[in-house]
């Protein structure tokens, strides 16, 4: 295996059309016993950080993570139809994931702030889960720090396939936090301006390669082959 490719989920692979915010609001209400007055702070944060910050902003004690994770799983359960009705797969995603899924010289998985259960809900809603090796990804339950999710994914890939921890790794995401997580762990970052950050903003924070979207399949594959080399 010559390359590890780790994909962000929200605003990189799919547009969740506000379903994520509803999941956090529902989990908060289940835990706090009242509606949230302030929206969940997302933008590349992990679920651990999002839930902690929601409670801190409301002046409430932060619940234990195991309890918060159960509430998030319950809030996300069965949301596939909402996602299909309101959300969408972003342009070019199907094509590039299919191309990588047939290339046995790489491992294509996920690096997402979502807990694994909710990442599966979001990707299953659009039939993308079968195009990614989700058993070895990095997920929001692994750490509050996004960079540590890279370590978690590498460790899972090493345990599952014997792949060296030093195998070249590329993160593909849409926020400055994706860029920082990559560089903090010795990985490269392909930044996609499919979220709220522009091409210029993503270049300014040091992304190795920036694209407006994922529609240039051959261009992306060429850049990934260069990273592996």
Short mmCIF file of C-alpha atoms in Angstrom, two decimals:
data_model
loop_
_atom_site.label_atom_id
_atom_site.label_comp_id
_atom_site.label_asym_id
_atom_site.label_seq_id
_atom_site.Cartn_x
_atom_site.Cartn_y
_atom_site.Cartn_z
CA UNK A 1 0.00 0.00 0.00
CA UNK A 2 1.59 3.24 -1.14
CA UNK A 3 -0.86 5.90 0.04
CA UNK A 4 -3.45 6.58 2.73
CA UNK A 5 -6.26 8.94 1.67
CA UNK A 6 -8.50 10.29 4.44
CA UNK A 7 -11.68 12.17 3.55
CA UNK A 8 -13.59 14.70 5.58
CA UNK A 9 -17.36 14.11 5.34
CA UNK A 10 -19.43 17.28 5.80
CA UNK A 11 -19.03 19.87 3.02
CA UNK A 12 -16.30 17.77 1.40
CA UNK A 13 -18.21 14.63 0.39
CA UNK A 14 -21.78 15.64 1.24
CA UNK A 15 -23.91 18.70 1.97
CA UNK A 16 -25.95 17.72 5.02
CA UNK A 17 -28.38 20.66 4.58
CA UNK A 18 -28.55 21.47 8.27
CA UNK A 19 -29.19 17.92 9.50
CA UNK A 20 -25.93 18.02 11.50
CA UNK A 21 -27.06 21.10 13.41
CA UNK A 22 -30.34 19.35 14.19
CA UNK A 23 -28.50 16.30 15.51
CA UNK A 24 -26.42 18.43 17.88
CA UNK A 25 -29.49 20.38 19.02
CA UNK A 26 -31.40 17.16 19.68
CA UNK A 27 -28.50 15.61 21.61
CA UNK A 28 -28.11 18.80 23.65
CA UNK A 29 -31.81 18.84 24.54
CA UNK A 30 -31.73 15.19 25.58
CA UNK A 31 -28.79 15.87 27.88
CA UNK A 32 -29.66 19.35 29.18
CA UNK A 33 -33.41 18.98 29.38
CA UNK A 34 -33.99 22.18 27.41
CA UNK A 35 -33.50 23.61 23.96
CA UNK A 36 -30.17 25.12 22.99
CA UNK A 37 -30.25 28.92 22.77
CA UNK A 38 -27.06 29.01 20.68
CA UNK A 39 -26.23 26.90 17.62
CA UNK A 40 -23.60 24.20 17.67
CA UNK A 41 -20.11 25.53 16.79
CA UNK A 42 -19.01 23.21 13.98
CA UNK A 43 -16.64 24.25 11.11
CA UNK A 44 -14.20 21.36 11.31
CA UNK A 45 -14.47 20.68 15.03
CA UNK A 46 -14.81 17.17 16.41
CA UNK A 47 -18.03 16.02 18.05
CA UNK A 48 -16.25 15.94 21.41
CA UNK A 49 -15.31 19.61 21.03
CA UNK A 50 -18.71 20.62 19.67
CA UNK A 51 -20.66 19.09 22.54
CA UNK A 52 -18.27 20.45 25.17
CA UNK A 53 -18.45 23.96 23.71
CA UNK A 54 -22.24 23.86 23.52
CA UNK A 55 -22.48 23.20 27.25
CA UNK A 56 -19.79 25.73 28.14
CA UNK A 57 -21.54 28.43 26.07
CA UNK A 58 -24.80 27.72 27.88
CA UNK A 59 -23.12 27.83 31.30
CA UNK A 60 -23.96 24.20 32.03
CA UNK A 61 -21.83 21.35 33.38
CA UNK A 62 -20.24 19.36 30.57
CA UNK A 63 -21.57 15.78 30.54
CA UNK A 64 -19.24 12.80 30.43
CA UNK A 65 -18.25 11.82 26.93
CA UNK A 66 -19.80 8.35 27.04
CA UNK A 67 -23.17 9.92 27.88
CA UNK A 68 -22.79 12.58 25.19
CA UNK A 69 -21.81 9.99 22.58
CA UNK A 70 -24.93 7.92 23.30
CA UNK A 71 -27.08 11.04 22.92
CA UNK A 72 -25.43 11.86 19.58
CA UNK A 73 -25.94 8.31 18.33
CA UNK A 74 -29.61 8.43 19.28
CA UNK A 75 -30.07 11.85 17.67
CA UNK A 76 -28.46 10.65 14.44
CA UNK A 77 -30.23 7.32 14.20
CA UNK A 78 -32.62 7.02 11.27
CA UNK A 79 -31.75 10.37 9.67
CA UNK A 80 -30.88 8.85 6.28
CA UNK A 81 -34.17 9.85 4.67
CA UNK A 82 -33.86 13.45 5.90
CA UNK A 83 -30.39 13.58 4.39
CA UNK A 84 -31.54 12.15 1.06
CA UNK A 85 -34.49 14.51 0.85
CA UNK A 86 -32.63 17.68 1.81
CA UNK A 87 -28.92 17.05 1.29
CA UNK A 88 -26.78 15.95 -1.63
CA UNK A 89 -23.54 14.36 -2.69
CA UNK A 90 -21.14 17.08 -3.78
CA UNK A 91 -20.00 17.27 -7.44
CA UNK A 92 -17.31 14.81 -8.49
CA UNK A 93 -17.40 12.78 -5.28
CA UNK A 94 -18.88 9.58 -6.71
CA UNK A 95 -16.37 9.51 -9.55
CA UNK A 96 -13.21 10.01 -7.49
CA UNK A 97 -14.30 7.62 -4.72
CA UNK A 98 -15.08 4.92 -7.29
CA UNK A 99 -11.68 5.41 -8.89
CA UNK A 100 -9.88 5.08 -5.56
CA UNK A 101 -12.01 2.09 -4.49
CA UNK A 102 -10.62 0.06 -7.41
CA UNK A 103 -7.00 1.04 -6.75
CA UNK A 104 -5.54 -1.54 -4.39
CA UNK A 105 -2.34 0.44 -3.88
CA UNK A 106 -4.09 2.87 -1.54
CA UNK A 107 -6.40 2.91 1.44
CA UNK A 108 -9.29 5.36 1.04
CA UNK A 109 -11.06 6.02 4.35
CA UNK A 110 -12.46 8.91 6.40
CA UNK A 111 -11.11 11.54 8.79
CA UNK A 112 -14.16 13.20 10.27
CA UNK A 113 -15.18 15.03 13.41
CA UNK A 114 -18.41 13.02 13.36
CA UNK A 115 -18.69 10.04 15.65
CA UNK A 116 -18.46 6.85 13.61
CA UNK A 117 -22.16 6.00 13.96
CA UNK A 118 -23.25 9.34 12.51
CA UNK A 119 -20.58 9.34 9.81
CA UNK A 120 -22.01 6.02 8.66
CA UNK A 121 -25.54 7.46 8.65
CA UNK A 122 -24.47 10.39 6.48
CA UNK A 123 -22.51 8.31 3.98
CA UNK A 124 -25.02 5.44 3.91
CA UNK A 125 -27.77 7.90 3.03
CA UNK A 126 -26.05 8.50 -0.32
CA UNK A 127 -24.52 5.08 -0.91
CA UNK A 128 -20.97 6.30 -0.30
CA UNK A 129 -20.17 4.03 2.64
CA UNK A 130 -19.38 1.11 0.32
CA UNK A 131 -16.77 3.17 -1.52
CA UNK A 132 -14.69 3.85 1.61
CA UNK A 133 -12.93 1.58 4.11
CA UNK A 134 -14.81 2.90 7.10
CA UNK A 135 -13.45 0.29 9.51
CA UNK A 136 -10.09 2.08 9.64
CA UNK A 137 -11.06 5.76 9.71
CA UNK A 138 -10.53 8.46 12.31
CA UNK A 139 -13.71 9.61 14.06
CA UNK A 140 -14.99 12.21 16.48
CA UNK A 141 -15.04 9.84 19.44
CA UNK A 142 -11.29 9.26 19.12
CA UNK A 143 -10.21 12.68 20.40
CA UNK A 144 -11.23 16.30 20.77
CA UNK A 145 -8.14 17.25 18.74
CA UNK A 146 -8.58 16.64 15.00
CA UNK A 147 -4.88 15.86 14.51
CA UNK A 148 -5.19 12.92 16.88
CA UNK A 149 -7.80 11.44 14.54
CA UNK A 150 -5.05 11.08 11.95
CA UNK A 151 -3.03 9.06 14.45
CA UNK A 152 -6.09 6.92 15.20
CA UNK A 153 -6.70 6.21 11.51
CA UNK A 154 -3.06 5.32 10.87
CA UNK A 155 -3.04 2.98 13.87
CA UNK A 156 -6.18 1.20 12.64
CA UNK A 157 -4.77 0.85 9.12
CA UNK A 158 -1.51 -0.52 10.55
CA UNK A 159 -3.38 -3.02 12.73
CA UNK A 160 -5.71 -4.13 9.93
CA UNK A 161 -3.26 -4.34 7.04
CA UNK A 162 0.25 -4.14 8.46
CA UNK A 163 0.79 -0.83 6.67
CA UNK A 164 3.69 1.23 8.02
CA UNK A 165 2.69 4.20 10.17
CA UNK A 166 4.99 6.31 7.96
CA UNK A 167 3.04 5.55 4.77
CA UNK A 168 2.36 8.83 2.90
CA UNK A 169 -1.00 10.25 3.97
CA UNK A 170 -3.24 12.84 2.33
CA UNK A 171 -6.19 14.51 4.06
CA UNK A 172 -8.92 15.96 1.87
CA UNK A 173 -11.14 18.51 3.58
CA UNK A 174 -12.71 21.95 3.40
CA UNK A 175 -11.55 23.84 6.50
CA UNK A 176 -8.34 25.29 7.98
CA UNK A 177 -8.65 22.66 10.73
CA UNK A 178 -8.18 19.96 8.10
CA UNK A 179 -5.02 21.71 6.91
CA UNK A 180 -3.64 22.02 10.45
CA UNK A 181 -4.47 18.40 11.29
CA UNK A 182 -2.58 17.24 8.22
CA UNK A 183 0.50 19.34 8.84
CA UNK A 184 0.58 18.59 12.58
CA UNK A 185 0.87 14.88 11.72
CA UNK A 186 3.24 15.02 8.77
CA UNK A 187 0.49 14.50 6.18
CA UNK A 188 -0.36 16.52 3.09
CA UNK A 189 -3.68 18.31 2.61
CA UNK A 190 -5.83 18.75 -0.45
CA UNK A 191 -8.26 21.51 0.49
CA UNK A 192 -11.60 21.82 -1.29
CA UNK A 193 -13.42 25.16 -1.38
CA UNK A 194 -16.80 23.44 -1.16
CA UNK A 195 -17.62 24.77 2.32
CA UNK A 196 -17.51 28.30 3.72
CA UNK A 197 -13.80 28.88 3.01
CA UNK A 198 -12.61 30.19 -0.33
CA UNK A 199 -9.71 28.97 -2.45
CA UNK A 200 -7.72 32.01 -1.35
CA UNK A 201 -8.40 31.39 2.36
CA UNK A 202 -7.36 27.75 2.12
CA UNK A 203 -4.18 28.64 0.27
CA UNK A 204 -3.39 31.28 2.90
CA UNK A 205 -3.46 28.69 5.72
CA UNK A 206 -0.96 26.51 3.86
CA UNK A 207 -2.92 23.78 2.11
CA UNK A 208 -0.60 21.82 -0.18
CA UNK A 209 -3.10 21.85 -3.04
CA UNK A 210 -6.43 23.68 -3.32
CA UNK A 211 -9.31 22.92 -5.67
CA UNK A 212 -12.68 24.64 -6.05
CA UNK A 213 -14.48 21.27 -6.08
CA UNK A 214 -13.83 17.58 -6.76
CA UNK A 215 -14.96 17.46 -10.39
CA UNK A 216 -11.46 17.08 -11.90
CA UNK A 217 -11.06 13.37 -11.16
CA UNK A 218 -7.92 12.90 -13.24
CA UNK A 219 -6.29 15.98 -11.73
CA UNK A 220 -6.97 14.74 -8.20
CA UNK A 221 -5.69 11.26 -8.98
CA UNK A 222 -2.54 12.73 -10.50
CA UNK A 223 -1.91 14.78 -7.35
CA UNK A 224 -2.47 11.72 -5.16
CA UNK A 225 -0.04 9.67 -7.26
CA UNK A 226 2.54 12.45 -6.83
CA UNK A 227 2.00 12.41 -3.07
CA UNK A 228 2.57 8.65 -3.00
CA UNK A 229 5.78 9.06 -4.98
#
